[in-house]
CSV table of C-alpha atoms in Angstrom, one decimal:
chain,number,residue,atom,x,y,z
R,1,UNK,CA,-114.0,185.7,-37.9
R,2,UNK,CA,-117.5,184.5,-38.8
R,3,UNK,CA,-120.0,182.8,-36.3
R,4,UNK,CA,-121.0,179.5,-36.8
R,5,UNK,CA,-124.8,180.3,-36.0
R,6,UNK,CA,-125.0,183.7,-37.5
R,7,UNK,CA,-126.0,182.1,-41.3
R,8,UNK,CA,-128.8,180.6,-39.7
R,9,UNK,CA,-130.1,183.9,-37.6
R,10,UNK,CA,-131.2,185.4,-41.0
R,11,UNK,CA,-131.1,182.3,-43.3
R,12,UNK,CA,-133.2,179.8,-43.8
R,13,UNK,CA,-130.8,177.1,-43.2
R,14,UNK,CA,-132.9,174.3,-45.0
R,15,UNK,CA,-132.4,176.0,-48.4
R,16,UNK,CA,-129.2,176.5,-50.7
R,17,UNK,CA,-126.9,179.1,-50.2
R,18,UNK,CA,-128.0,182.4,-51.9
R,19,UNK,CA,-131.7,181.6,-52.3
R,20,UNK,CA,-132.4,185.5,-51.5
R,21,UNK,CA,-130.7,186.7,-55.3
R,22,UNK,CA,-133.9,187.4,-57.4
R,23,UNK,CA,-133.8,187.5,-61.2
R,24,UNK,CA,-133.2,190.9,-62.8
R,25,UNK,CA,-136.6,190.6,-65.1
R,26,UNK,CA,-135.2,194.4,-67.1
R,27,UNK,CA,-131.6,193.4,-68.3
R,28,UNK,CA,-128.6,191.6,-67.7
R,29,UNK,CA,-127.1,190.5,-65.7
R,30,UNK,CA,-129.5,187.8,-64.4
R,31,UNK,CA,-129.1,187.8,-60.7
R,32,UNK,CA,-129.6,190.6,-58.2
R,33,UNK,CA,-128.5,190.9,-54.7
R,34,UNK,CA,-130.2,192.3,-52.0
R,35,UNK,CA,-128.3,195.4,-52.6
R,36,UNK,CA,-129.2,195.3,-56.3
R,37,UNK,CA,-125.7,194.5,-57.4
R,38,UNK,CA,-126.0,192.3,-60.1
R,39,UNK,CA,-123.9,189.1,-61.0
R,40,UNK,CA,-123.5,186.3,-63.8
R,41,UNK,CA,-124.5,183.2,-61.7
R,42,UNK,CA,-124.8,182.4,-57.9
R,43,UNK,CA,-121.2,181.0,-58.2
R,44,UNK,CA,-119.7,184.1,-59.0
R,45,UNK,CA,-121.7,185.8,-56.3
R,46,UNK,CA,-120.8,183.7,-53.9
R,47,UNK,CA,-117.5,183.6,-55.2
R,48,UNK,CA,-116.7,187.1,-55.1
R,49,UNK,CA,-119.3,188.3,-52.7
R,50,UNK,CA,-118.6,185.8,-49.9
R,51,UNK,CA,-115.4,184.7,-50.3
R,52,UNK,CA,-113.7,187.8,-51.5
R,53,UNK,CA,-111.8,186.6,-54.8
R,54,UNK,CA,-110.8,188.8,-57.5
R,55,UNK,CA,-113.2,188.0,-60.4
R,56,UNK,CA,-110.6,186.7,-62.8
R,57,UNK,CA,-110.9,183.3,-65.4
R,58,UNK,CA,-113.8,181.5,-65.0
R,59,UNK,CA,-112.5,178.3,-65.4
R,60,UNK,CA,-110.3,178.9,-62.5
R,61,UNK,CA,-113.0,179.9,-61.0
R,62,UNK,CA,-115.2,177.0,-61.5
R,63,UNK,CA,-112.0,174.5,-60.6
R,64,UNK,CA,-111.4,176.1,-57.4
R,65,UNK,CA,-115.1,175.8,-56.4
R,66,UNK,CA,-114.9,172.0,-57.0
R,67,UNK,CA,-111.9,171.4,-55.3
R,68,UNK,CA,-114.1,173.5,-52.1
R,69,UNK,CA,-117.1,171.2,-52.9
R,70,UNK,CA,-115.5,168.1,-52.9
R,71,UNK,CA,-113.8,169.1,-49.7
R,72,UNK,CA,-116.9,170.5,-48.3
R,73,UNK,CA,-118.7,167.1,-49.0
R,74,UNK,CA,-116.1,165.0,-47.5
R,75,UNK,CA,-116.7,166.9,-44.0
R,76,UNK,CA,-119.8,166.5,-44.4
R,77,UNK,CA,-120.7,163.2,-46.1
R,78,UNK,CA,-124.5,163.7,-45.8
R,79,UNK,CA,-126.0,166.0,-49.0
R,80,UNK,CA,-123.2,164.2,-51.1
R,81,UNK,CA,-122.1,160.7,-49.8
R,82,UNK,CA,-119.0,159.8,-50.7
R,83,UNK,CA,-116.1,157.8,-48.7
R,84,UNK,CA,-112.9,159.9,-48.6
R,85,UNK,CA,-111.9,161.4,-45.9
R,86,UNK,CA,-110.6,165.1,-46.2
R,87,UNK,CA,-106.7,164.7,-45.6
R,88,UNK,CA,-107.0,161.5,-48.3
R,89,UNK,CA,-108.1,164.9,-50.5
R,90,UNK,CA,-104.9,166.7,-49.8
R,91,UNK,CA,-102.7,163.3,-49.7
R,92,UNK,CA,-99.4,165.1,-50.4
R,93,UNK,CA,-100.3,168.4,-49.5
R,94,UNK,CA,-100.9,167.8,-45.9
R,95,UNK,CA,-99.1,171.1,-45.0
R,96,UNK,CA,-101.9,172.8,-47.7
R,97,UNK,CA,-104.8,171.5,-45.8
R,98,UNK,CA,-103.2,171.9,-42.0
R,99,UNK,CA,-102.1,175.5,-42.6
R,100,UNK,CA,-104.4,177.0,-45.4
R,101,UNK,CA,-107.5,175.3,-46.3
R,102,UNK,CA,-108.9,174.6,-42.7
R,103,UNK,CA,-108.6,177.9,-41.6
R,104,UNK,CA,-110.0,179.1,-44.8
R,105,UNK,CA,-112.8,177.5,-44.1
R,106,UNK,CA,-113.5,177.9,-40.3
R,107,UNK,CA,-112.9,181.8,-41.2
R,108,UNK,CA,-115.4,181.9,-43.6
R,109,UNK,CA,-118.0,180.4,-41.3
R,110,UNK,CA,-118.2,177.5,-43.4
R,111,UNK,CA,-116.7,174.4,-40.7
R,112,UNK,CA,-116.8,174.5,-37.0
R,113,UNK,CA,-112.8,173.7,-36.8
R,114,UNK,CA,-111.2,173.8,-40.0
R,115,UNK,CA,-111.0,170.4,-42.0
R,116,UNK,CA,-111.6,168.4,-38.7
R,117,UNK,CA,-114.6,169.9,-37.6
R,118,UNK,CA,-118.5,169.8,-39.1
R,119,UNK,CA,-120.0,172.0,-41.0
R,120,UNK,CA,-122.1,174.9,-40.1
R,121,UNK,CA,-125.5,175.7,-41.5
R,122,UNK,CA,-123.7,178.3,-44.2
R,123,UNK,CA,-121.0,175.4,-44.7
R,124,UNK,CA,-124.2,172.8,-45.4
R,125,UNK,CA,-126.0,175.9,-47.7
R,126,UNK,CA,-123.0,176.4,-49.8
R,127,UNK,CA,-122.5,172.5,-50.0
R,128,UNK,CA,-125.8,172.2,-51.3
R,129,UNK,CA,-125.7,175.4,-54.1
R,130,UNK,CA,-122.3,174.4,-54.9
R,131,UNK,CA,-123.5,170.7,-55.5
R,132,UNK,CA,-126.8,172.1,-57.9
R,133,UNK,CA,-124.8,174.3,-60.1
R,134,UNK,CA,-121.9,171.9,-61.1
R,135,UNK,CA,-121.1,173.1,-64.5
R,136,UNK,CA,-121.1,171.0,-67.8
R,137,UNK,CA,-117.8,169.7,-68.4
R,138,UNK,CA,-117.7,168.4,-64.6
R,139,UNK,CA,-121.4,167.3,-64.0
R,140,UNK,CA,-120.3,164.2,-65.2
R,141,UNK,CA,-117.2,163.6,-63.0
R,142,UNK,CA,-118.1,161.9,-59.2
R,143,UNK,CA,-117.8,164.5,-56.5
R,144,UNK,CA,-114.6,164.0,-54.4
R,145,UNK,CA,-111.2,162.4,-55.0
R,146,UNK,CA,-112.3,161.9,-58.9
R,147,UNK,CA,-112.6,165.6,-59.2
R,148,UNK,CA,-108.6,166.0,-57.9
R,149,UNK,CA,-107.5,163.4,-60.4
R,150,UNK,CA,-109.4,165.2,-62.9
R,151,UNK,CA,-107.8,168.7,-62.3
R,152,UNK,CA,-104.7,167.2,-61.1
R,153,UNK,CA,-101.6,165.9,-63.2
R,154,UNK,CA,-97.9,166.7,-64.1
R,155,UNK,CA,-99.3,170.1,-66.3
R,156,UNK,CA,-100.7,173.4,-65.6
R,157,UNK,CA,-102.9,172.9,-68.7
R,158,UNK,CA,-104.8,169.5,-67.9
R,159,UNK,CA,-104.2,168.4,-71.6
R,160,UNK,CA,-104.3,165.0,-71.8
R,161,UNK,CA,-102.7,165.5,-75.2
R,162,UNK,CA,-100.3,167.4,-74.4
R,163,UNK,CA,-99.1,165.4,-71.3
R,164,UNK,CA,-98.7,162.4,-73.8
R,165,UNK,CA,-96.4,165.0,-76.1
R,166,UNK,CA,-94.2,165.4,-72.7
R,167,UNK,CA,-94.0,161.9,-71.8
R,168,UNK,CA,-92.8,160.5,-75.2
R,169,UNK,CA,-89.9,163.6,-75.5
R,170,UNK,CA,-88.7,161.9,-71.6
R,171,UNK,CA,-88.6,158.7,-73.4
R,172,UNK,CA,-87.2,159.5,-76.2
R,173,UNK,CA,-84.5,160.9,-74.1
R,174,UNK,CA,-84.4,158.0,-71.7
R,175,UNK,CA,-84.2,155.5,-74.4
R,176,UNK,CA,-80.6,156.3,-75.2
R,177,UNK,CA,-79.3,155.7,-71.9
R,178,UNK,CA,-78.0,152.1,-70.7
R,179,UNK,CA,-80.2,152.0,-67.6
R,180,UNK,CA,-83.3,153.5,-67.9
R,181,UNK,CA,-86.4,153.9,-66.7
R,182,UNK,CA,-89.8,153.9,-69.4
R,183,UNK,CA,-93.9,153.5,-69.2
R,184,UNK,CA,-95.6,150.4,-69.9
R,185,UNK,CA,-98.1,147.9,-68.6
R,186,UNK,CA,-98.4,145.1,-66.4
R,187,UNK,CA,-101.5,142.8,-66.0
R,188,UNK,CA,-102.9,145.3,-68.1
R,189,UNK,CA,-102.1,148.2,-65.6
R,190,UNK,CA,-100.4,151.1,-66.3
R,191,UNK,CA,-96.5,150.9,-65.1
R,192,UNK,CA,-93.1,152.2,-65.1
R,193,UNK,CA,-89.6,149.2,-65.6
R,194,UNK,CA,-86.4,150.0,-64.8
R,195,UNK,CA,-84.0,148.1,-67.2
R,196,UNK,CA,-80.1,147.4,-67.5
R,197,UNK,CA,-78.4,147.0,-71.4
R,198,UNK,CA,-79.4,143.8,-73.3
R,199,UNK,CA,-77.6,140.6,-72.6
R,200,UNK,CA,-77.5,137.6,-74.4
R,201,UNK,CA,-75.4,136.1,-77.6
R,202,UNK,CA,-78.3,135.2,-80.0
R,203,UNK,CA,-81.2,137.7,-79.1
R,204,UNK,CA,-79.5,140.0,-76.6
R,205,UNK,CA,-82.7,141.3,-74.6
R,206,UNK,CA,-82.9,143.8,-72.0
R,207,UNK,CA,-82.8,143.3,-68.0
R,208,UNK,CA,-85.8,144.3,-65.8
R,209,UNK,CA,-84.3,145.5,-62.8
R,210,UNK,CA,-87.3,147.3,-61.2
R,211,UNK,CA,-90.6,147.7,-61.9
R,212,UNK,CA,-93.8,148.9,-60.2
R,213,UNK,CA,-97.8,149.3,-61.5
R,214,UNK,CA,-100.0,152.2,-60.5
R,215,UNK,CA,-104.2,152.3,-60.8
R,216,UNK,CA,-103.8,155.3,-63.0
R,217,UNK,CA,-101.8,156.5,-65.8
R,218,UNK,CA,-101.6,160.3,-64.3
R,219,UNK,CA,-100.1,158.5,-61.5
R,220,UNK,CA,-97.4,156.4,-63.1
R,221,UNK,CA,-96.6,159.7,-65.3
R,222,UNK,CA,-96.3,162.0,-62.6
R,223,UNK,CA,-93.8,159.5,-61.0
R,224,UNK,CA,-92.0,159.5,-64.5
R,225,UNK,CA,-91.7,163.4,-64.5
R,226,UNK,CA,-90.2,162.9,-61.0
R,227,UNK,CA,-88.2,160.2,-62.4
R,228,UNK,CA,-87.0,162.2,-65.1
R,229,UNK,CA,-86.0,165.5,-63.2
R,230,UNK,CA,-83.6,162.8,-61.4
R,231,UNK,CA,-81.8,161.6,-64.6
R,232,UNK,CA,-78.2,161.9,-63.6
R,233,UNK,CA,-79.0,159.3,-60.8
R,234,UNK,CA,-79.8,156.8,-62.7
R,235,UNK,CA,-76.8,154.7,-63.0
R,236,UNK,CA,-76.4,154.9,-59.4
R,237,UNK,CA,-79.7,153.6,-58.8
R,238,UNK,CA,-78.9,150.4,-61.2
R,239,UNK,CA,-75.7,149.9,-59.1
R,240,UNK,CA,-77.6,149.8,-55.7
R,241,UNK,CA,-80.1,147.3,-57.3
R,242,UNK,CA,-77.2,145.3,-58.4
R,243,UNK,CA,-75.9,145.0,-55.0
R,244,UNK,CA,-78.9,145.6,-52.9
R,245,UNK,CA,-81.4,144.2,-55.0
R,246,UNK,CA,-84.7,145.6,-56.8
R,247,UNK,CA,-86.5,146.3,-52.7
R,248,UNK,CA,-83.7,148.6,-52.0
R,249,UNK,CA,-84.6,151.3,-54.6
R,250,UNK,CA,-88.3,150.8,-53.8
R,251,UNK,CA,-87.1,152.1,-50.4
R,252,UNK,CA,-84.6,154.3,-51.2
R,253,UNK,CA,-87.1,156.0,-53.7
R,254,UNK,CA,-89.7,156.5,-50.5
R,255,UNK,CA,-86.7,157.8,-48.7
R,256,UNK,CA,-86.2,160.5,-51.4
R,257,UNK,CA,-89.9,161.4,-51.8
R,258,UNK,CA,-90.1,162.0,-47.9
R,259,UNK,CA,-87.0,164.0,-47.8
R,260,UNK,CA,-87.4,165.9,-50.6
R,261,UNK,CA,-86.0,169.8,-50.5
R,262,UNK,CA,-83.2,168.3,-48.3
R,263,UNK,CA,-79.7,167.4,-49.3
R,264,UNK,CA,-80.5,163.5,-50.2
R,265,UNK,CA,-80.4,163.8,-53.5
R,266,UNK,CA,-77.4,160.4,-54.2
């Protein structure tokens, strides 16, 4: 494992992490190493070099190292100030944090105790390389949570598009089912209703049984997806509303989401 000091032994702590590659002035690639190895950008140095991944896609690349910066900065909260704290990061994932990402990054000599500890003087040095070479497409986006939502959602691909092409086949589904669940708004906020069959002699309209509003739309569609996956419950779900009331599924849907893997599927 790494010492926490041993950066700063032969670094000069004040500056950002991999100030030492020089630029190859004869041919390409830019960089060299202090063993004359060259490399594309400090970001693949680092990420190869240091942290000993395969040099694959860039773009997973490039995502990865966000998700580590934004990380990074929330331990931190000094070169980049934002207000999240780590584990709000990981909300769902706590196990990925606990188990993997904190000992990632204590063994790499980049935290003193995984996500709960402070940063070394590398962990501040890569913060600060990591936070100067953001590339185009995510310069714009805020470091921190905004970055998750941003590489985050119910597909591999991130394509907004093509999330919206997956959503409307659900509904379409959905929509020839008595009780059923669809997107929409409420106060202007993005939101998912539960509704029973229309009622009514002269303009029959359909019964809002449920309904709850999220801040985002990737959140409301990744509870859809969820929603979805769970079709054949449906109608159960409409009877427990019908004698429990609307709270009782709000509760019985945390219960799910908590015990989810186990046998409490009804």
């Amino acid at each position: 494992m790494f010492k926490a000091q041993s950066y700063g032994a032969d670094r000069n702590p004040e500056l950002h992490w991999g100030y030492w590659l020089t630029v190859n002035d004869l041919e390409q690639p830019p960089l060299l190493d202090e063993e004359g190895r060259g490399w594309q950008s400090v970001r693949q140095y680092f990420w190869v070099d240091h942290l000993g991944m395969k040099d694959g896609a860039a773009q997973d690349r490039e995502e990865a190292l966000e998700v580590l910066l934004s990380v990074l900065a929330a331990i931190d909260r000094q070169v980049v100030r934002i207000e999240e704290k780590v584990v709000d990061l990981f909300d769902d994932s706590w196990h990925l944090c606990r188990q993997f990402f904190g000992p990632f990054l204590e063994g790499r000599g980049l935290t003193e105790h995984g996500v709960n500890g402070s940063l070394t003087s590398e962990g501040k040095a890569v913060l600060k390389m990591l936070a100067s070479t953001r590339g185009r497409n995510m310069a714009p986006v805020p470091i921190g949570l905004p970055v998750f939502r941003a590489l985050d959602g119910p597909t591999a691909d991130k394509d907004a598009f093509l999330r919206e092409a997956i959503m409307e086949q659900c509904e379409i589904f959905a929509a020839k089912l008595a009780f059923r669940f669809a997107r929409t708004e409420i106060a202007g906020k993005p939101a998912i209703k539960f509704t029973g069959p229309p009622v009514g002699d002269n303009v029959p309209l359909a019964r809002t049984l449920w309904s709850m509003a999220f801040p985002h739309e990737y959140e409301r569609d990744r509870l859809y997806r969820w929603l979805v996956d769970r079709i054949d419950r449906w109608e159960s779900w409409a009877e427990r509303i019908r004698r429990d009331g609307a709270q009782s599924l709000s509760e019985h849907l945390l219960r799910l989401r908590f015990a989810e893997g186990e046998n409490v599927g009804n």
